[in-house]
């Protein structure tokens, strides 16, 4: 999925909610050091699960073995974790891991879970904003389980949510929790280079562009 396709999916969901006179909540999940935290054995196990050819599996075993980088001071640093960045297959290996998260969410009319690289978003629509507290519980719990399985962790302080109103200001603000901590609400949320605002007018985005 390209950037435009990802943004179009978000736009279609929000437009559909507005047409149905529903409030929309967009939760942006921030992963700490996503590409640098994946265990190599987890990647190999996923490749086995997908039953890739034996020779290709052997190639990936070699690719994810005895890797090192040369630091600025000339010293050598060996590492055995993380998706090798800068390689053509690095993004694919990450997407295999990310797909394990997306598989947990069956397609539903009132929710949308989407990933673009390491940017995960959850969209929910409901008659009232207080309903987001309950609806989000299971969704975020699934993400927490996935993160724990693959040695990842979401940043509670950088995971935010924004709500898009239909006609009037939205009250109350729902309690949406990650690892038992309430995440912050924001009136400006940047996703794939676009700044979203509660009115879904993109005026904030245009102002930021003009300021540059």
PDB file of C-alpha atoms in Angstrom:
ATOM      1  CA  UNK A   1       0.000   0.000   0.000  1.00  0.00           C
ATOM      2  CA  UNK A   2       1.411   3.381  -1.030  1.00  0.00           C
ATOM      3  CA  UNK A   3       1.140   6.627   0.917  1.00  0.00           C
ATOM      4  CA  UNK A   4      -1.769   7.935  -1.155  1.00  0.00           C
ATOM      5  CA  UNK A   5      -3.675   4.665  -0.829  1.00  0.00           C
ATOM      6  CA  UNK A   6      -3.158   4.678   2.947  1.00  0.00           C
ATOM      7  CA  UNK A   7      -4.379   8.273   3.246  1.00  0.00           C
ATOM      8  CA  UNK A   8      -7.322   7.533   0.967  1.00  0.00           C
ATOM      9  CA  UNK A   9      -8.399   4.641   3.202  1.00  0.00           C
ATOM     10  CA  UNK A  10      -8.338   6.960   6.226  1.00  0.00           C
ATOM     11  CA  UNK A  11     -10.218   9.660   4.315  1.00  0.00           C
ATOM     12  CA  UNK A  12     -12.895   7.223   3.146  1.00  0.00           C
ATOM     13  CA  UNK A  13     -13.447   5.951   6.688  1.00  0.00           C
ATOM     14  CA  UNK A  14     -13.828   9.460   8.131  1.00  0.00           C
ATOM     15  CA  UNK A  15     -16.076  10.611   5.274  1.00  0.00           C
ATOM     16  CA  UNK A  16     -18.276   7.559   5.731  1.00  0.00           C
ATOM     17  CA  UNK A  17     -18.575   8.284   9.456  1.00  0.00           C
ATOM     18  CA  UNK A  18     -19.516  11.906   8.788  1.00  0.00           C
ATOM     19  CA  UNK A  19     -22.199  10.827   6.331  1.00  0.00           C
ATOM     20  CA  UNK A  20     -23.582   8.526   9.018  1.00  0.00           C
ATOM     21  CA  UNK A  21     -23.470  11.384  11.583  1.00  0.00           C
ATOM     22  CA  UNK A  22     -20.922   9.481  13.666  1.00  0.00           C
ATOM     23  CA  UNK A  23     -17.903  10.709  15.609  1.00  0.00           C
ATOM     24  CA  UNK A  24     -14.523   9.335  14.504  1.00  0.00           C
ATOM     25  CA  UNK A  25     -11.488   8.626  16.663  1.00  0.00           C
ATOM     26  CA  UNK A  26      -8.025   8.187  15.138  1.00  0.00           C
ATOM     27  CA  UNK A  27      -5.386   6.627  17.409  1.00  0.00           C
ATOM     28  CA  UNK A  28      -1.760   6.873  16.285  1.00  0.00           C
ATOM     29  CA  UNK A  29       0.476   4.233  17.890  1.00  0.00           C
ATOM     30  CA  UNK A  30       4.171   5.040  18.250  1.00  0.00           C
ATOM     31  CA  UNK A  31       6.622   2.120  18.426  1.00  0.00           C
ATOM     32  CA  UNK A  32       9.936   2.613  20.207  1.00  0.00           C
ATOM     33  CA  UNK A  33      12.905   1.700  17.961  1.00  0.00           C
ATOM     34  CA  UNK A  34      10.717  -0.515  15.802  1.00  0.00           C
ATOM     35  CA  UNK A  35      13.272  -1.559  13.189  1.00  0.00           C
ATOM     36  CA  UNK A  36      16.086  -2.021  15.706  1.00  0.00           C
ATOM     37  CA  UNK A  37      14.262  -4.276  18.163  1.00  0.00           C
ATOM     38  CA  UNK A  38      13.026  -7.285  16.188  1.00  0.00           C
ATOM     39  CA  UNK A  39      14.745 -10.508  17.200  1.00  0.00           C
ATOM     40  CA  UNK A  40      16.285 -12.389  14.279  1.00  0.00           C
ATOM     41  CA  UNK A  41      14.974 -15.728  15.506  1.00  0.00           C
ATOM     42  CA  UNK A  42      11.434 -14.311  15.351  1.00  0.00           C
ATOM     43  CA  UNK A  43      11.948 -13.334  11.713  1.00  0.00           C
ATOM     44  CA  UNK A  44      13.294 -16.787  10.859  1.00  0.00           C
ATOM     45  CA  UNK A  45      10.367 -18.447  12.645  1.00  0.00           C
ATOM     46  CA  UNK A  46       7.902 -16.352  10.649  1.00  0.00           C
ATOM     47  CA  UNK A  47       9.636 -17.267   7.397  1.00  0.00           C
ATOM     48  CA  UNK A  48       9.338 -20.923   8.386  1.00  0.00           C
ATOM     49  CA  UNK A  49       5.664 -20.427   9.181  1.00  0.00           C
ATOM     50  CA  UNK A  50       5.098 -18.983   5.716  1.00  0.00           C
ATOM     51  CA  UNK A  51       6.905 -22.031   4.307  1.00  0.00           C
ATOM     52  CA  UNK A  52       9.368 -20.200   2.105  1.00  0.00           C
ATOM     53  CA  UNK A  53      11.666 -22.464   0.031  1.00  0.00           C
ATOM     54  CA  UNK A  54      14.526 -24.058   1.944  1.00  0.00           C
ATOM     55  CA  UNK A  55      17.254 -22.397  -0.109  1.00  0.00           C
ATOM     56  CA  UNK A  56      15.701 -18.983   0.445  1.00  0.00           C
ATOM     57  CA  UNK A  57      15.427 -19.659   4.173  1.00  0.00           C
ATOM     58  CA  UNK A  58      19.102 -20.614   4.212  1.00  0.00           C
ATOM     59  CA  UNK A  59      19.909 -17.340   2.459  1.00  0.00           C
ATOM     60  CA  UNK A  60      18.027 -15.333   5.086  1.00  0.00           C
ATOM     61  CA  UNK A  61      19.753 -17.258   7.875  1.00  0.00           C
ATOM     62  CA  UNK A  62      23.071 -16.188   6.394  1.00  0.00           C
ATOM     63  CA  UNK A  63      21.821 -12.627   5.904  1.00  0.00           C
ATOM     64  CA  UNK A  64      20.820 -12.415   9.570  1.00  0.00           C
ATOM     65  CA  UNK A  65      24.047 -13.788  10.958  1.00  0.00           C
ATOM     66  CA  UNK A  66      27.381 -12.359  12.061  1.00  0.00           C
ATOM     67  CA  UNK A  67      26.493  -8.775  11.139  1.00  0.00           C
ATOM     68  CA  UNK A  68      28.502  -5.750  12.216  1.00  0.00           C
ATOM     69  CA  UNK A  69      28.853  -2.029  11.596  1.00  0.00           C
ATOM     70  CA  UNK A  70      31.885   0.242  11.663  1.00  0.00           C
ATOM     71  CA  UNK A  71      31.399   3.197  13.995  1.00  0.00           C
ATOM     72  CA  UNK A  72      32.704   6.731  13.420  1.00  0.00           C
ATOM     73  CA  UNK A  73      35.717   6.107  15.644  1.00  0.00           C
ATOM     74  CA  UNK A  74      36.665   3.120  13.492  1.00  0.00           C
ATOM     75  CA  UNK A  75      35.646   0.490  16.020  1.00  0.00           C
ATOM     76  CA  UNK A  76      33.551  -2.517  15.051  1.00  0.00           C
ATOM     77  CA  UNK A  77      30.192  -3.223  16.667  1.00  0.00           C
ATOM     78  CA  UNK A  78      28.581  -6.639  16.310  1.00  0.00           C
ATOM     79  CA  UNK A  79      24.815  -6.907  16.597  1.00  0.00           C
ATOM     80  CA  UNK A  80      22.253  -9.696  16.474  1.00  0.00           C
ATOM     81  CA  UNK A  81      18.918  -7.899  16.589  1.00  0.00           C
ATOM     82  CA  UNK A  82      16.868  -5.598  14.384  1.00  0.00           C
ATOM     83  CA  UNK A  83      15.855  -5.458  10.731  1.00  0.00           C
ATOM     84  CA  UNK A  84      18.964  -4.537   8.678  1.00  0.00           C
ATOM     85  CA  UNK A  85      18.219  -1.092   7.279  1.00  0.00           C
ATOM     86  CA  UNK A  86      19.419   0.072   3.900  1.00  0.00           C
ATOM     87  CA  UNK A  87      18.939  -3.365   2.371  1.00  0.00           C
ATOM     88  CA  UNK A  88      16.305  -4.134  -0.252  1.00  0.00           C
ATOM     89  CA  UNK A  89      14.781  -6.945   1.815  1.00  0.00           C
ATOM     90  CA  UNK A  90      14.800  -5.070   5.144  1.00  0.00           C
ATOM     91  CA  UNK A  91      11.360  -3.476   4.641  1.00  0.00           C
ATOM     92  CA  UNK A  92       9.887  -6.828   3.582  1.00  0.00           C
ATOM     93  CA  UNK A  93      11.155  -8.518   6.740  1.00  0.00           C
ATOM     94  CA  UNK A  94       9.539  -5.771   8.828  1.00  0.00           C
ATOM     95  CA  UNK A  95       6.251  -6.087   6.930  1.00  0.00           C
ATOM     96  CA  UNK A  96       6.147  -9.806   7.711  1.00  0.00           C
ATOM     97  CA  UNK A  97       6.246  -8.896  11.399  1.00  0.00           C
ATOM     98  CA  UNK A  98       3.736  -6.050  10.985  1.00  0.00           C
ATOM     99  CA  UNK A  99       1.371  -8.384   9.167  1.00  0.00           C
ATOM    100  CA  UNK A 100       1.141 -10.517  12.302  1.00  0.00           C
ATOM    101  CA  UNK A 101      -0.512  -7.536  13.983  1.00  0.00           C
ATOM    102  CA  UNK A 102      -2.920  -6.810  11.142  1.00  0.00           C
ATOM    103  CA  UNK A 103      -4.033 -10.450  11.011  1.00  0.00           C
ATOM    104  CA  UNK A 104      -5.559 -10.063  14.477  1.00  0.00           C
ATOM    105  CA  UNK A 105      -8.155  -7.574  13.268  1.00  0.00           C
ATOM    106  CA  UNK A 106     -10.979  -8.876  11.076  1.00  0.00           C
ATOM    107  CA  UNK A 107     -12.499  -6.336   8.723  1.00  0.00           C
ATOM    108  CA  UNK A 108     -15.350  -4.466  10.407  1.00  0.00           C
ATOM    109  CA  UNK A 109     -17.505  -1.531   9.365  1.00  0.00           C
ATOM    110  CA  UNK A 110     -16.950   0.480  12.567  1.00  0.00           C
ATOM    111  CA  UNK A 111     -13.163   0.073  12.847  1.00  0.00           C
ATOM    112  CA  UNK A 112     -10.118   0.302  10.601  1.00  0.00           C
ATOM    113  CA  UNK A 113      -6.628  -0.835  11.570  1.00  0.00           C
ATOM    114  CA  UNK A 114      -3.887   0.182   9.187  1.00  0.00           C
ATOM    115  CA  UNK A 115      -0.103   0.023   8.986  1.00  0.00           C
ATOM    116  CA  UNK A 116       2.318   1.966   6.836  1.00  0.00           C
ATOM    117  CA  UNK A 117       5.872   0.857   7.632  1.00  0.00           C
ATOM    118  CA  UNK A 118       6.020   1.278  11.434  1.00  0.00           C
ATOM    119  CA  UNK A 119       3.132   3.771  11.573  1.00  0.00           C
ATOM    120  CA  UNK A 120       0.050   2.032  12.964  1.00  0.00           C
ATOM    121  CA  UNK A 121      -3.315   3.742  13.253  1.00  0.00           C
ATOM    122  CA  UNK A 122      -6.675   2.671  14.622  1.00  0.00           C
ATOM    123  CA  UNK A 123      -9.848   4.382  13.420  1.00  0.00           C
ATOM    124  CA  UNK A 124     -13.135   3.943  15.256  1.00  0.00           C
ATOM    125  CA  UNK A 125     -16.549   5.447  14.594  1.00  0.00           C
ATOM    126  CA  UNK A 126     -19.398   5.605  17.098  1.00  0.00           C
ATOM    127  CA  UNK A 127     -22.533   7.539  18.009  1.00  0.00           C
ATOM    128  CA  UNK A 128     -20.831   9.175  21.001  1.00  0.00           C
ATOM    129  CA  UNK A 129     -17.223   9.792  22.010  1.00  0.00           C
ATOM    130  CA  UNK A 130     -17.486   7.991  25.362  1.00  0.00           C
ATOM    131  CA  UNK A 131     -17.924   4.709  23.473  1.00  0.00           C
ATOM    132  CA  UNK A 132     -14.318   4.899  22.260  1.00  0.00           C
ATOM    133  CA  UNK A 133     -13.096   3.935  25.742  1.00  0.00           C
ATOM    134  CA  UNK A 134     -14.694   0.502  25.566  1.00  0.00           C
ATOM    135  CA  UNK A 135     -14.219  -0.148  21.846  1.00  0.00           C
ATOM    136  CA  UNK A 136     -10.503   0.657  21.973  1.00  0.00           C
ATOM    137  CA  UNK A 137      -9.742  -1.732  24.864  1.00  0.00           C
ATOM    138  CA  UNK A 138      -9.628  -4.949  22.858  1.00  0.00           C
ATOM    139  CA  UNK A 139      -7.938  -3.320  19.873  1.00  0.00           C
ATOM    140  CA  UNK A 140      -5.084  -1.875  21.907  1.00  0.00           C
ATOM    141  CA  UNK A 141      -4.808  -5.048  23.984  1.00  0.00           C
ATOM    142  CA  UNK A 142      -4.171  -7.004  20.779  1.00  0.00           C
ATOM    143  CA  UNK A 143      -1.420  -4.570  19.812  1.00  0.00           C
ATOM    144  CA  UNK A 144       0.172  -4.932  23.246  1.00  0.00           C
ATOM    145  CA  UNK A 145       0.227  -8.727  22.866  1.00  0.00           C
ATOM    146  CA  UNK A 146       1.752  -8.445  19.389  1.00  0.00           C
ATOM    147  CA  UNK A 147       4.413  -6.023  20.601  1.00  0.00           C
ATOM    148  CA  UNK A 148       5.363  -8.290  23.490  1.00  0.00           C
ATOM    149  CA  UNK A 149       5.621 -11.264  21.167  1.00  0.00           C
ATOM    150  CA  UNK A 150       8.165  -9.493  18.957  1.00  0.00           C
ATOM    151  CA  UNK A 151      10.242  -7.640  21.560  1.00  0.00           C
ATOM    152  CA  UNK A 152       8.593  -4.313  20.742  1.00  0.00           C
ATOM    153  CA  UNK A 153       7.019  -1.640  22.892  1.00  0.00           C
ATOM    154  CA  UNK A 154       4.763   1.302  22.189  1.00  0.00           C
ATOM    155  CA  UNK A 155       5.603   4.724  23.615  1.00  0.00           C
ATOM    156  CA  UNK A 156       2.785   5.777  25.921  1.00  0.00           C
ATOM    157  CA  UNK A 157       3.792   9.456  25.842  1.00  0.00           C
ATOM    158  CA  UNK A 158       3.947   9.636  22.032  1.00  0.00           C
ATOM    159  CA  UNK A 159       0.859   7.575  21.276  1.00  0.00           C
ATOM    160  CA  UNK A 160      -1.975  10.071  20.749  1.00  0.00           C
ATOM    161  CA  UNK A 161      -5.552  10.237  19.567  1.00  0.00           C
ATOM    162  CA  UNK A 162      -7.680  12.830  17.829  1.00  0.00           C
ATOM    163  CA  UNK A 163     -11.439  12.952  17.305  1.00  0.00           C
ATOM    164  CA  UNK A 164     -13.294  14.376  14.313  1.00  0.00           C
ATOM    165  CA  UNK A 165     -16.541  16.079  15.160  1.00  0.00           C
ATOM    166  CA  UNK A 166     -19.728  16.022  13.123  1.00  0.00           C
ATOM    167  CA  UNK A 167     -21.515  19.241  14.085  1.00  0.00           C
ATOM    168  CA  UNK A 168     -20.617  20.355  17.605  1.00  0.00           C
ATOM    169  CA  UNK A 169     -17.647  20.167  19.921  1.00  0.00           C
ATOM    170  CA  UNK A 170     -16.938  16.701  21.254  1.00  0.00           C
ATOM    171  CA  UNK A 171     -17.450  15.942  24.948  1.00  0.00           C
ATOM    172  CA  UNK A 172     -16.536  14.050  26.998  1.00  0.00           C
ATOM    173  CA  UNK A 173     -13.007  12.955  26.160  1.00  0.00           C
ATOM    174  CA  UNK A 174     -12.783   9.150  26.341  1.00  0.00           C
ATOM    175  CA  UNK A 175     -10.258   7.333  28.492  1.00  0.00           C
ATOM    176  CA  UNK A 176      -8.088   5.392  26.050  1.00  0.00           C
ATOM    177  CA  UNK A 177      -5.329   3.385  27.719  1.00  0.00           C
ATOM    178  CA  UNK A 178      -2.040   1.822  26.651  1.00  0.00           C
ATOM    179  CA  UNK A 179      -0.202  -0.417  29.132  1.00  0.00           C
ATOM    180  CA  UNK A 180      -2.670   0.783  31.740  1.00  0.00           C
ATOM    181  CA  UNK A 181      -1.810   4.449  31.193  1.00  0.00           C
ATOM    182  CA  UNK A 182      -4.163   6.969  29.672  1.00  0.00           C
ATOM    183  CA  UNK A 183      -2.877   8.279  26.350  1.00  0.00           C
ATOM    184  CA  UNK A 184      -3.071  11.932  25.427  1.00  0.00           C
ATOM    185  CA  UNK A 185      -5.651  13.687  23.288  1.00  0.00           C
ATOM    186  CA  UNK A 186      -4.453  16.166  20.681  1.00  0.00           C
ATOM    187  CA  UNK A 187      -6.033  18.655  18.291  1.00  0.00           C
ATOM    188  CA  UNK A 188      -3.205  18.208  15.790  1.00  0.00           C
ATOM    189  CA  UNK A 189      -2.121  14.746  14.699  1.00  0.00           C
ATOM    190  CA  UNK A 190       0.405  14.181  11.933  1.00  0.00           C
ATOM    191  CA  UNK A 191       0.069  10.996   9.899  1.00  0.00           C
ATOM    192  CA  UNK A 192       2.051  10.283   6.734  1.00  0.00           C
ATOM    193  CA  UNK A 193       3.004  13.937   6.419  1.00  0.00           C
ATOM    194  CA  UNK A 194      -0.543  15.292   6.778  1.00  0.00           C
ATOM    195  CA  UNK A 195      -1.689  17.201   9.871  1.00  0.00           C
ATOM    196  CA  UNK A 196      -5.233  16.277  10.860  1.00  0.00           C
ATOM    197  CA  UNK A 197      -7.462  18.619  12.881  1.00  0.00           C
ATOM    198  CA  UNK A 198     -10.816  18.029  14.678  1.00  0.00           C
ATOM    199  CA  UNK A 199     -12.757  19.854  11.950  1.00  0.00           C
ATOM    200  CA  UNK A 200     -11.117  17.721   9.271  1.00  0.00           C
ATOM    201  CA  UNK A 201     -10.523  20.941   7.359  1.00  0.00           C
ATOM    202  CA  UNK A 202      -6.727  20.613   6.892  1.00  0.00           C
ATOM    203  CA  UNK A 203      -6.412  24.323   7.655  1.00  0.00           C
ATOM    204  CA  UNK A 204      -3.801  23.550  10.317  1.00  0.00           C
ATOM    205  CA  UNK A 205      -1.807  21.587   7.757  1.00  0.00           C
ATOM    206  CA  UNK A 206      -1.937  24.469   5.268  1.00  0.00           C
ATOM    207  CA  UNK A 207      -0.837  26.936   7.954  1.00  0.00           C
ATOM    208  CA  UNK A 208       2.168  24.764   8.834  1.00  0.00           C
ATOM    209  CA  UNK A 209       3.120  24.525   5.165  1.00  0.00           C
ATOM    210  CA  UNK A 210       2.914  28.320   4.780  1.00  0.00           C
ATOM    211  CA  UNK A 211       5.068  28.814   7.882  1.00  0.00           C
ATOM    212  CA  UNK A 212       7.863  26.877   6.204  1.00  0.00           C
TER     213      UNK A 212
END
